[in-house]
Amino acid sequence: MKILAGKPLPIGTWKNGDILNFSVSVDKGADCRLLLYKQGEATPSKRIEMKNSVGSLWSVALEGVASEFESYNYEVDGLILLDPRSLGLIGREEWKGQRDPLSGQVRSLLMTPEFDWEDDAPLHLPEDELIAYSLHVRGFTKGAAAGVRHKGTFTGIIEKLNYLMDLGINQLHLMPIYDFEENLRYTNYWGYGEGFFFAPKAAYASNGSGINEFKALVKACHKVGIEVVVEMPFQEKETPWLIVECLRYYAMEYHVDGFILNPALISIDELRADPVLTKTRILYHDLTFQNTMRRFLKGDEGMVGEVARCITRSLRGSGTYNYIANHNGFTLQDLVSYDGKHNEANGENNTDGPDYNYSWNCGAEGPTRKKSVLALRMNQVKNALFLVFLSQGIPCLLAGDEFGNTMKGNNNVYCQDNEISWLDWRLEKKNSELVTFVKSLIAMRKQYKTLHGKEELLGMDVSSSGIPDVSYHGESAWQAPLEVASRILGIYYRGNEEASSECFVAYNMHWISHEFALPSTNQGKKWYRVASTKAGIFTKPELLKEQRKTLLPERTIEVFIRK
């Protein structure tokens, strides 16, 4: 093995032919050494002085590293330190395992293992066809009734791919998958905060190799037509340079389809202009749709104008997506079951978590046996799902919302690594009717192209039919009900597609029934009802006896097509 001066850039450990280059940022003037470990040993068998420094970067290169060496660390002024840009970690395979970083028990992997990608590549699915599903890698399959062999792992998700395909999902949103320290004052379940951003989490792998098991997950998803998008909530201290390098690495090395980022930390537009990331999806959380729809759902006044805007905006390529429930806040079931948050178990006197959830418990706080309350909650859940999947843009379902998963009123489960945060898969069977409803709703969205058209809706006659591509109605046709007290809205989609795909969606979030005027049915076409909160998704369109108007019961959404 030959020792060379090394290059300061790129920072981290990179292989070029037979040469391994090591570069790390430490305080200028510090005493820095590279420690090499043999396989399975926590004591270094070789210490190499790092003499080359530029600014705060220290580097060394090794030519012809013997295969007996498996891992490395740095020793800075007598302290053993992990490489912040480690590509893989050894010694962190056990979730919440006790480890002393100063002992050498945790080390950075010297070289990443080989992986056969075959002909895999990012999918680049059309944005208007995406159906997203947001999950936590551990919580998704850790529950006792998950029905998988490898609970709480990347492989556990692979075991659930048939379920996701059957549901109609074609994009996964994964909470942080990089290696982070879960043993903090409170368990770091979500994975936010400091982390080894380049290294997939070893504790999320069934065989201890986070690198290859995450690659296997991406490859398996791509084979069945599902994109993989990972959330990367970098800290404010991280430089744009590091962020770009990390995203490029995951795009090239792990074939990920996209990222969810904090736009306050780095320019989304600049990332999209990056030559490596130009075709990679760059997304971010936006609470506008969520909060608007939650308020409309529970019957707040003065919401119709903003609801109309949120439902019909497509914002192609903007990076936003539509959800009414996300990991930060109530699940959908809790949104209709609790007026206030219940985070007492977090140990912070219920002061943590968002205070404004725009939720409504439908008449009883938390669990209840009242049939009227339970029926109203189910009705509201279906309304919420309609709001998400009947809107333009990318719809995103929080894992478990399709079967009424609950976190018992906790809207901030960042530290709850237990049944509170894990999905309760027993509910899939218990609430099978809701699961079927979600499947049918997703299928209906895919069927009617005007609900997710390729082009932005302009409110203009773009098809030379005399009818705008989208228009708003109420109890009177062609008149948007924008009064402060209004809680109803009708949206007519003429769209740019063939005339047979015209749709009218009527929303009544009032606690009394309302009559809606149906847009004129010229050209001999008729209106048919195809879906309703109360009746579900129809297997066969139902011809309306009355073609000029329709009566919607309280808190009901209905979908009509004209053919």
Coordinates of C-alpha atoms in Angstrom, one line a residue:
M1 CA 0.0 0.0 0.0
K2 CA 1.4 3.4 -1.1
I3 CA 0.7 6.6 0.9
L4 CA 0.1 9.7 -1.2
A5 CA -0.6 13.3 -0.2
G6 CA -4.2 13.2 -1.4
K7 CA -6.5 15.8 -2.8
P8 CA -8.6 18.2 -0.7
L9 CA -11.6 18.0 -3.0
P10 CA -14.0 16.4 -3.2
I11 CA -14.5 16.2 0.5
G12 CA -15.2 12.7 1.8
T13 CA -13.8 9.3 0.7
W14 CA -13.8 8.6 -3.1
K15 CA -12.3 5.8 -5.2
N16 CA -10.5 6.5 -8.5
G17 CA -9.1 3.4 -10.0
D18 CA -6.8 1.8 -7.5
I19 CA -6.5 5.0 -5.4
L20 CA -8.7 5.9 -2.3
N21 CA -8.7 9.6 -1.5
F22 CA -9.6 10.8 2.0
S23 CA -10.5 14.4 2.7
V24 CA -12.0 15.8 5.9
S25 CA -12.6 19.2 7.4
V26 CA -11.1 19.8 10.8
D27 CA -9.8 22.8 12.7
K28 CA -6.7 24.3 11.2
G29 CA -3.6 23.2 13.0
A30 CA -5.2 20.1 14.5
D31 CA -3.3 16.8 14.7
C32 CA -5.1 14.6 12.2
R33 CA -4.6 10.9 11.5
L34 CA -6.4 8.3 9.3
L35 CA -7.2 5.0 11.2
L36 CA -7.7 1.8 9.3
Y37 CA -9.5 -1.2 10.8
K38 CA -9.5 -4.8 9.8
Q39 CA -12.8 -6.6 9.3
G40 CA -14.7 -7.0 12.6
E41 CA -12.1 -5.2 14.7
A42 CA -12.7 -2.1 16.8
T43 CA -9.1 -1.4 17.3
P44 CA -7.2 0.3 14.4
S45 CA -4.4 -1.8 12.9
K46 CA -2.9 1.2 11.1
R47 CA -2.5 4.9 11.8
I48 CA -1.6 7.2 9.0
E49 CA -0.5 10.8 9.5
M50 CA -2.5 13.3 7.3
K51 CA 0.0 15.9 6.4
N52 CA -1.6 17.6 3.5
S53 CA -3.9 20.5 4.4
V54 CA -5.6 23.3 2.5
G55 CA -7.5 25.7 4.7
S56 CA -9.4 23.4 7.1
L57 CA -9.3 20.4 4.7
W58 CA -6.9 17.6 5.5
S59 CA -6.3 14.8 2.9
V60 CA -4.4 11.7 2.3
A61 CA -4.6 9.0 -0.5
L62 CA -3.9 5.3 -0.4
E63 CA -2.9 3.3 -3.5
G64 CA -3.5 -0.4 -3.5
V65 CA -5.3 -0.7 -0.1
A66 CA -5.2 -4.3 1.1
S67 CA -8.5 -6.1 1.1
E68 CA -8.1 -7.0 4.8
F69 CA -9.0 -3.4 5.7
E70 CA -12.7 -2.9 6.0
S71 CA -13.3 0.5 7.7
Y72 CA -11.8 3.7 8.9
N73 CA -12.1 6.6 11.3
Y74 CA -10.2 9.8 11.9
E75 CA -8.3 10.7 15.0
V76 CA -8.2 14.4 15.7
D77 CA -6.2 15.6 18.7
G78 CA -6.6 12.2 20.3
L79 CA -10.3 11.9 19.7
I80 CA -11.8 9.3 17.4
L81 CA -14.2 10.9 14.9
L82 CA -16.5 9.5 12.3
D83 CA -16.3 10.8 8.8
P84 CA -19.2 13.3 8.5
R85 CA -19.5 12.3 4.8
S86 CA -19.3 8.6 5.4
L87 CA -20.9 6.6 2.6
G88 CA -21.8 3.8 5.0
L89 CA -21.5 3.0 8.7
I90 CA -20.5 -0.2 10.6
G91 CA -21.6 -0.6 14.2
R92 CA -25.0 1.1 13.9
E93 CA -26.9 -1.9 12.6
E94 CA -29.1 -2.2 15.7
W95 CA -31.9 0.4 16.2
K96 CA -31.2 2.3 19.5
G97 CA -28.2 0.0 20.1
Q98 CA -25.8 1.3 22.7
R99 CA -22.5 2.4 21.2
D100 CA -19.5 4.5 22.2
P101 CA -18.2 6.4 19.2
L102 CA -14.9 7.0 21.0
S103 CA -14.2 3.3 21.2
G104 CA -14.0 2.6 17.5
Q105 CA -17.1 0.4 17.7
V106 CA -18.7 2.6 15.0
R107 CA -16.7 3.1 11.9
S108 CA -17.0 4.3 8.3
L109 CA -17.1 1.7 5.5
L110 CA -13.9 1.8 3.4
M111 CA -15.5 0.8 0.2
T112 CA -19.2 0.4 -0.8
P113 CA -20.3 -3.1 -1.8
E114 CA -21.0 -4.0 -5.4
F115 CA -24.6 -4.0 -6.6
D116 CA -26.2 -5.2 -9.8
W117 CA -28.6 -2.6 -11.0
E118 CA -29.3 -4.5 -14.2
D119 CA -30.9 -1.9 -16.5
D120 CA -32.5 0.2 -13.8
A121 CA -32.9 3.9 -14.1
P122 CA -35.2 6.7 -12.6
L123 CA -38.7 6.4 -14.0
H124 CA -39.5 10.0 -14.9
L125 CA -43.3 9.3 -14.8
P126 CA -45.6 12.0 -16.2
E127 CA -46.3 14.4 -13.4
D128 CA -50.1 14.5 -14.0
E129 CA -50.2 10.7 -13.5
L130 CA -48.5 10.6 -10.1
I131 CA -50.2 9.2 -7.0
A132 CA -48.0 9.7 -4.0
Y133 CA -47.9 7.8 -0.6
S134 CA -45.9 9.1 2.3
L135 CA -44.4 6.8 4.9
H136 CA -41.8 6.3 7.6
V137 CA -39.5 3.3 6.8
R138 CA -39.6 1.8 10.3
G139 CA -43.2 2.7 11.3
F140 CA -44.7 1.4 8.0
T141 CA -44.1 -2.3 8.8
K142 CA -42.9 -2.4 12.5
G143 CA -46.4 -3.1 13.9
A144 CA -47.2 -6.6 15.0
A145 CA -49.9 -7.1 12.3
A146 CA -47.8 -5.8 9.4
G147 CA -47.6 -9.2 7.9
V148 CA -44.0 -9.0 6.7
R149 CA -40.9 -11.0 7.7
H150 CA -38.5 -8.1 7.9
K151 CA -40.4 -5.5 10.1
G152 CA -39.3 -1.9 10.1
T153 CA -36.8 -2.2 7.2
F154 CA -36.3 -1.3 3.5
T155 CA -37.1 -5.0 2.8
G156 CA -40.3 -4.7 4.7
I157 CA -41.5 -2.0 2.2
I158 CA -40.5 -4.4 -0.7
E159 CA -42.8 -7.0 0.9
K160 CA -45.6 -4.5 0.8
L161 CA -45.2 -3.4 -2.8
N162 CA -48.1 -5.6 -4.0
Y163 CA -50.4 -3.8 -1.5
L164 CA -49.2 -0.4 -2.7
M165 CA -49.6 -1.4 -6.4
D166 CA -53.1 -2.7 -5.7
L167 CA -54.0 0.6 -4.0
G168 CA -52.9 2.5 -7.1
I169 CA -49.7 4.1 -5.8
N170 CA -46.8 5.0 -8.2
Q171 CA -44.7 7.3 -6.0
L172 CA -43.3 6.8 -2.5
H173 CA -42.3 9.6 -0.2
L174 CA -39.8 8.3 2.4
M175 CA -39.0 10.2 5.6
P176 CA -35.2 10.4 6.2
I177 CA -33.4 7.3 5.2
Y178 CA -29.9 8.4 6.0
D179 CA -28.0 7.3 9.1
F180 CA -29.0 9.5 12.1
E181 CA -28.6 9.1 15.9
E182 CA -31.8 7.9 17.4
N183 CA -30.5 7.8 21.0
L184 CA -31.1 11.4 22.0
R185 CA -32.8 12.8 25.1
Y186 CA -36.0 11.8 23.5
T187 CA -35.9 9.1 20.8
N188 CA -35.2 10.6 17.4
Y189 CA -37.8 8.6 15.6
W190 CA -38.3 10.8 12.6
G191 CA -34.6 11.3 11.9
Y192 CA -34.5 15.1 11.8
G193 CA -31.4 16.9 12.9
E194 CA -27.7 15.9 12.5
G195 CA -27.0 12.9 10.4
F196 CA -24.6 11.1 8.0
F197 CA -26.5 12.3 5.0
F198 CA -24.5 10.2 2.4
A199 CA -25.0 6.9 4.3
P200 CA -28.4 5.0 4.1
K201 CA -29.4 4.0 7.6
A202 CA -28.0 0.6 8.6
A203 CA -30.7 0.0 11.2
Y204 CA -33.3 0.2 8.4
A205 CA -31.7 -2.8 6.7
S206 CA -32.7 -6.4 7.6
N207 CA -29.1 -7.6 6.9
G208 CA -27.2 -4.6 8.3
S209 CA -26.3 -3.2 4.9
G210 CA -28.2 0.0 4.4
I211 CA -26.4 0.7 1.2
N212 CA -27.4 -2.4 -0.8
E213 CA -30.8 -2.9 0.8
F214 CA -31.9 0.7 0.0
K215 CA -30.7 0.1 -3.6
A216 CA -32.7 -3.1 -3.6
L217 CA -35.8 -1.1 -2.5
V218 CA -35.3 1.5 -5.3
K219 CA -34.8 -1.2 -7.9
A220 CA -37.8 -3.2 -6.8
C221 CA -40.0 -0.1 -6.8
H222 CA -38.8 0.8 -10.3
K223 CA -39.6 -2.7 -11.6
V224 CA -43.3 -2.2 -10.7
G225 CA -43.5 1.4 -11.8
I226 CA -43.2 3.2 -8.5
E227 CA -40.9 6.2 -8.1
V228 CA -38.9 6.8 -4.9
V229 CA -38.6 10.3 -3.4
V230 CA -36.6 10.8 -0.2
E231 CA -37.0 13.6 2.3
M232 CA -33.6 15.3 3.0
P233 CA -34.2 17.9 5.8
F234 CA -30.7 19.2 6.0
Q235 CA -29.8 21.5 8.9
E236 CA -29.2 25.2 8.5
K237 CA -25.5 24.8 9.2
E238 CA -25.1 22.6 6.0
T239 CA -23.7 24.5 3.0
P240 CA -25.4 24.6 -0.4
W241 CA -22.3 22.9 -1.7
L242 CA -22.8 19.9 0.6
I243 CA -26.5 19.7 -0.2
V244 CA -25.9 19.7 -4.0
E245 CA -23.1 17.0 -3.6
C246 CA -25.4 14.8 -1.5
L247 CA -28.3 15.1 -3.9
R248 CA -26.2 14.3 -6.8
Y249 CA -24.8 11.3 -5.1
Y250 CA -28.2 9.8 -4.3
A251 CA -29.4 10.6 -7.9
M252 CA -26.4 8.8 -9.4
E253 CA -25.5 6.1 -6.9
Y254 CA -29.1 5.2 -5.7
H255 CA -31.2 6.1 -8.7
V256 CA -33.7 8.0 -6.6
D257 CA -36.4 9.8 -8.5
G258 CA -36.6 12.9 -6.3
F259 CA -36.2 14.7 -3.1
I260 CA -38.3 16.7 -0.6
L261 CA -36.3 19.7 0.6
N262 CA -36.5 22.8 2.7
P263 CA -36.6 25.7 0.1
A264 CA -35.3 28.0 2.9
L265 CA -31.9 26.3 2.8
I266 CA -31.3 26.1 -1.0
S267 CA -32.7 27.5 -4.2
I268 CA -35.1 25.1 -5.8
D269 CA -34.6 26.8 -9.2
E270 CA -30.8 26.4 -8.9
L271 CA -31.1 22.7 -8.1
R272 CA -33.4 22.2 -11.2
A273 CA -30.7 23.9 -13.3
D274 CA -28.0 21.6 -12.0
P275 CA -26.9 19.3 -14.9
V276 CA -27.1 16.2 -12.8
L277 CA -30.4 17.0 -11.1
T278 CA -32.2 18.7 -14.0
K279 CA -34.6 15.7 -14.5
T280 CA -34.9 14.8 -10.8
R281 CA -38.0 15.8 -9.0
I282 CA -37.4 18.6 -6.4
L283 CA -40.4 18.8 -4.0
Y284 CA -41.2 20.7 -0.8
H285 CA -43.8 20.8 1.9
D286 CA -46.5 23.4 1.4
L287 CA -49.3 23.8 4.0
T288 CA -51.6 26.0 1.8
F289 CA -53.6 23.1 0.4
Q290 CA -53.7 21.2 3.7
N291 CA -55.0 24.1 5.8
T292 CA -57.4 25.4 3.2
M293 CA -59.0 22.0 2.8
R294 CA -59.1 21.2 6.5
R295 CA -61.0 24.4 7.2
F296 CA -63.4 23.8 4.3
L297 CA -64.0 20.2 5.4
K298 CA -65.1 21.2 8.9
G299 CA -67.4 24.0 7.6
D300 CA -65.5 27.2 8.2
E301 CA -67.0 30.3 6.4
G302 CA -65.2 32.4 3.9
M303 CA -63.2 29.5 2.3
V304 CA -64.8 29.0 -1.1
G305 CA -62.6 31.3 -3.1
E306 CA -59.3 29.8 -1.8
V307 CA -60.7 26.3 -2.1
A308 CA -61.5 26.9 -5.8
R309 CA -58.0 28.2 -6.4
C310 CA -56.4 25.2 -4.6
I311 CA -58.5 22.6 -6.2
T312 CA -57.9 23.7 -9.8
R313 CA -54.3 24.9 -9.6
S314 CA -52.0 22.3 -11.1
L315 CA -48.6 24.2 -10.7
R316 CA -46.8 21.8 -13.0
G317 CA -43.2 21.5 -12.0
S318 CA -43.6 23.8 -9.0
G319 CA -42.5 21.2 -6.5
T320 CA -45.8 21.3 -4.5
Y321 CA -48.1 18.4 -3.9
N322 CA -51.5 18.1 -2.3
Y323 CA -52.2 16.4 1.1
I324 CA -54.6 16.9 3.9
A325 CA -52.6 14.9 6.4
N326 CA -48.9 14.5 6.8
H327 CA -46.5 13.1 9.4
N328 CA -46.3 16.5 11.1
G329 CA -49.8 16.9 12.4
F330 CA -52.9 14.7 12.7
T331 CA -53.5 11.6 10.7
L332 CA -56.7 11.8 8.7
Q333 CA -58.6 9.7 11.2
D334 CA -57.4 11.9 14.1
L335 CA -58.3 15.0 12.1
V336 CA -62.0 14.0 12.4
S337 CA -61.7 12.6 16.0
Y338 CA -59.9 15.3 18.0
D339 CA -60.4 19.0 18.6
G340 CA -57.1 19.4 20.3
K341 CA -53.7 17.7 20.2
H342 CA -52.8 15.0 22.8
N343 CA -49.1 14.8 23.0
E344 CA -48.8 14.1 26.7
A345 CA -46.8 11.0 26.1
N346 CA -44.0 13.1 24.5
G347 CA -42.9 14.4 27.9
E348 CA -43.2 18.0 27.1
N349 CA -46.5 18.8 28.9
N350 CA -48.4 18.9 25.6
T351 CA -46.6 22.1 24.5
D352 CA -45.0 20.5 21.5
G353 CA -46.6 20.0 18.1
P354 CA -48.7 22.5 16.1
D355 CA -51.5 24.1 18.0
Y356 CA -53.7 25.0 15.0
N357 CA -54.8 21.8 13.3
Y358 CA -58.2 22.9 11.9
S359 CA -59.7 19.7 13.1
W360 CA -63.1 18.8 14.3
N361 CA -64.0 15.7 16.5
C362 CA -67.5 15.4 15.1
G363 CA -69.1 15.5 18.5
A364 CA -66.8 13.4 20.8
E365 CA -63.2 13.8 21.7
G366 CA -61.2 10.7 20.8
P367 CA -62.5 7.1 20.9
T368 CA -66.3 6.7 21.1
R369 CA -69.0 4.1 20.6
K370 CA -71.7 6.6 19.5
K371 CA -72.8 5.4 16.1
S372 CA -73.8 8.8 14.9
V373 CA -70.4 10.2 15.6
L374 CA -68.6 7.3 14.0
A375 CA -70.8 7.6 10.9
L376 CA -70.1 11.3 10.7
R377 CA -66.4 10.7 11.0
M378 CA -66.3 8.2 8.2
N379 CA -68.3 10.6 6.1
Q380 CA -65.7 13.3 6.8
V381 CA -62.8 11.0 6.0
K382 CA -64.3 10.2 2.6
N383 CA -64.9 13.9 2.0
A384 CA -61.3 14.6 2.8
L385 CA -60.1 12.0 0.4
F386 CA -62.3 13.4 -2.3
L387 CA -60.8 16.8 -1.7
V388 CA -57.3 15.4 -2.2
F389 CA -57.9 13.1 -5.2
L390 CA -60.3 15.3 -7.1
S391 CA -57.9 18.2 -7.1
Q392 CA -55.4 19.1 -9.9
G393 CA -51.7 18.5 -9.0
I394 CA -50.0 15.6 -7.3
P395 CA -52.2 13.9 -4.6
C396 CA -50.4 12.4 -1.6
L397 CA -51.8 10.0 0.9
L398 CA -50.3 9.6 4.3
A399 CA -49.6 5.9 5.0
G400 CA -52.4 4.3 6.9
D401 CA -55.0 6.9 6.2
E402 CA -56.6 4.5 3.7
F403 CA -57.6 2.3 6.6
G404 CA -58.2 4.8 9.4
N405 CA -54.8 4.6 11.2
T406 CA -54.7 6.7 14.4
M407 CA -51.9 8.1 16.5
K408 CA -54.4 8.6 19.4
G409 CA -54.5 12.4 19.0
N410 CA -50.7 12.9 19.0
N411 CA -49.8 15.3 16.3
N412 CA -46.0 15.3 16.8
V413 CA -44.8 11.6 17.1
Y414 CA -41.2 12.6 16.5
C415 CA -40.1 10.7 19.7
Q416 CA -42.7 7.9 19.7
D417 CA -41.1 4.6 18.6
N418 CA -44.0 2.4 19.6
E419 CA -47.6 1.5 18.7
I420 CA -48.5 5.2 18.7
S421 CA -46.4 5.9 15.6
W422 CA -46.3 2.4 14.0
L423 CA -49.1 1.6 11.5
D424 CA -51.8 -0.6 13.0
W425 CA -52.4 -3.0 10.1
R426 CA -55.3 -4.7 11.9
L427 CA -57.3 -1.8 10.7
E428 CA -56.8 -2.7 7.1
K429 CA -59.2 -5.6 7.6
K430 CA -61.4 -3.9 10.1
N431 CA -61.9 -0.9 7.8
S432 CA -61.8 -2.8 4.5
E433 CA -64.7 -0.8 3.1
L434 CA -62.6 2.3 3.4
V435 CA -59.6 0.7 1.7
T436 CA -61.9 -0.3 -1.2
F437 CA -63.2 3.2 -1.4
V438 CA -59.6 4.6 -1.7
K439 CA -58.7 2.1 -4.4
S440 CA -61.8 3.0 -6.3
L441 CA -61.3 6.7 -5.9
I442 CA -57.7 6.5 -7.2
A443 CA -58.9 4.4 -10.1
M444 CA -61.6 7.0 -10.9
R445 CA -59.1 9.8 -10.8
K446 CA -57.0 7.9 -13.3
Q447 CA -60.0 7.2 -15.5
Y448 CA -61.2 10.8 -15.9
K449 CA -58.3 12.8 -17.4
T450 CA -59.8 16.2 -16.8
L451 CA -59.2 15.6 -13.0
H452 CA -55.5 15.5 -13.7
G453 CA -54.9 17.1 -17.1
K454 CA -51.5 17.7 -18.6
E455 CA -52.1 21.4 -19.1
E456 CA -52.7 24.2 -16.6
L457 CA -56.4 25.1 -16.4
L458 CA -56.9 28.8 -17.5
G459 CA -60.6 29.4 -17.1
M460 CA -60.7 30.1 -20.8
D461 CA -62.2 28.5 -23.9
V462 CA -59.1 26.7 -25.1
S463 CA -61.0 24.0 -27.1
S464 CA -63.1 26.3 -29.3
S465 CA -66.3 24.8 -27.8
G466 CA -67.7 28.0 -26.3
I467 CA -67.1 26.6 -22.8
P468 CA -64.1 27.5 -20.6
D469 CA -61.8 24.6 -19.6
V470 CA -62.8 25.2 -15.9
S471 CA -65.7 27.1 -14.4
Y472 CA -67.3 27.6 -11.0
H473 CA -70.9 27.2 -10.1
G474 CA -73.3 27.0 -7.1
E475 CA -77.1 27.1 -6.7
S476 CA -77.1 29.1 -9.9
A477 CA -75.1 27.9 -13.0
W478 CA -72.0 29.9 -14.0
Q479 CA -72.1 31.9 -10.8
A480 CA -69.4 31.1 -8.2
P481 CA -70.9 31.2 -4.7
L482 CA -68.2 33.4 -3.1
E483 CA -70.2 34.9 -0.3
V484 CA -68.6 34.7 3.1
A485 CA -71.3 32.4 4.5
S486 CA -71.1 30.0 1.5
R487 CA -69.9 26.5 2.1
I488 CA -70.7 25.1 -1.3
L489 CA -68.9 25.0 -4.7
G490 CA -69.5 23.4 -8.1
I491 CA -66.6 22.9 -10.5
Y492 CA -67.2 22.1 -14.2
Y493 CA -64.2 20.7 -16.0
R494 CA -64.4 21.0 -19.8
G495 CA -60.7 20.6 -20.1
N496 CA -58.6 20.1 -23.2
E497 CA -59.4 16.4 -23.6
E498 CA -62.2 14.8 -25.7
A499 CA -65.8 15.9 -24.8
S500 CA -66.6 12.5 -23.2
S501 CA -64.3 13.3 -20.3
E502 CA -66.2 16.4 -19.0
C503 CA -66.8 16.3 -15.3
F504 CA -68.8 18.3 -12.7
V505 CA -67.8 18.1 -9.0
A506 CA -70.2 19.4 -6.4
Y507 CA -68.9 20.2 -2.9
N508 CA -71.4 20.8 -0.1
M509 CA -69.5 21.2 3.2
H510 CA -72.5 22.8 4.9
W511 CA -74.5 21.0 7.6
I512 CA -77.7 21.5 5.5
S513 CA -78.5 20.2 2.0
H514 CA -78.1 22.4 -1.0
E515 CA -79.4 22.4 -4.6
F516 CA -76.8 22.7 -7.4
A517 CA -77.5 23.9 -10.9
L518 CA -75.9 21.7 -13.5
P519 CA -74.3 23.4 -16.5
S520 CA -76.4 23.2 -19.6
T521 CA -76.3 19.8 -21.4
N522 CA -76.2 20.9 -25.0
Q523 CA -75.3 18.6 -27.9
G524 CA -77.6 15.9 -26.7
K525 CA -75.4 14.7 -23.9
K526 CA -76.6 13.7 -20.5
W527 CA -75.3 14.0 -16.9
Y528 CA -74.4 10.8 -15.0
R529 CA -73.5 10.5 -11.3
V530 CA -70.3 8.4 -10.8
A531 CA -69.4 9.0 -7.2
S532 CA -70.8 10.2 -3.9
T533 CA -69.6 10.5 -0.3
K534 CA -72.7 8.7 0.8
A535 CA -72.8 6.0 -1.9
G536 CA -69.2 5.6 -2.8
I537 CA -67.7 5.1 -6.2
F538 CA -70.2 3.7 -8.7
T539 CA -69.3 0.7 -10.8
K540 CA -71.7 2.0 -13.5
P541 CA -72.6 5.6 -14.1
E542 CA -76.1 6.5 -12.9
L543 CA -78.2 8.6 -15.3
L544 CA -79.8 11.6 -13.6
K545 CA -83.5 11.9 -14.0
E546 CA -83.3 15.7 -13.5
Q547 CA -80.7 17.2 -15.9
R548 CA -80.9 20.8 -14.8
K549 CA -80.2 20.6 -11.1
T550 CA -79.3 18.1 -8.3
L551 CA -79.8 18.1 -4.6
L552 CA -76.7 17.4 -2.4
P553 CA -77.3 16.3 1.2
E554 CA -75.3 17.9 4.0
R555 CA -71.5 17.4 4.1
T556 CA -71.4 15.6 0.8
I557 CA -69.3 15.6 -2.4
E558 CA -70.6 14.1 -5.7
V559 CA -69.0 13.6 -9.1
F560 CA -70.8 13.7 -12.4
I561 CA -69.7 13.1 -16.0
R562 CA -71.4 14.3 -19.1
K563 CA -71.6 11.9 -22.1

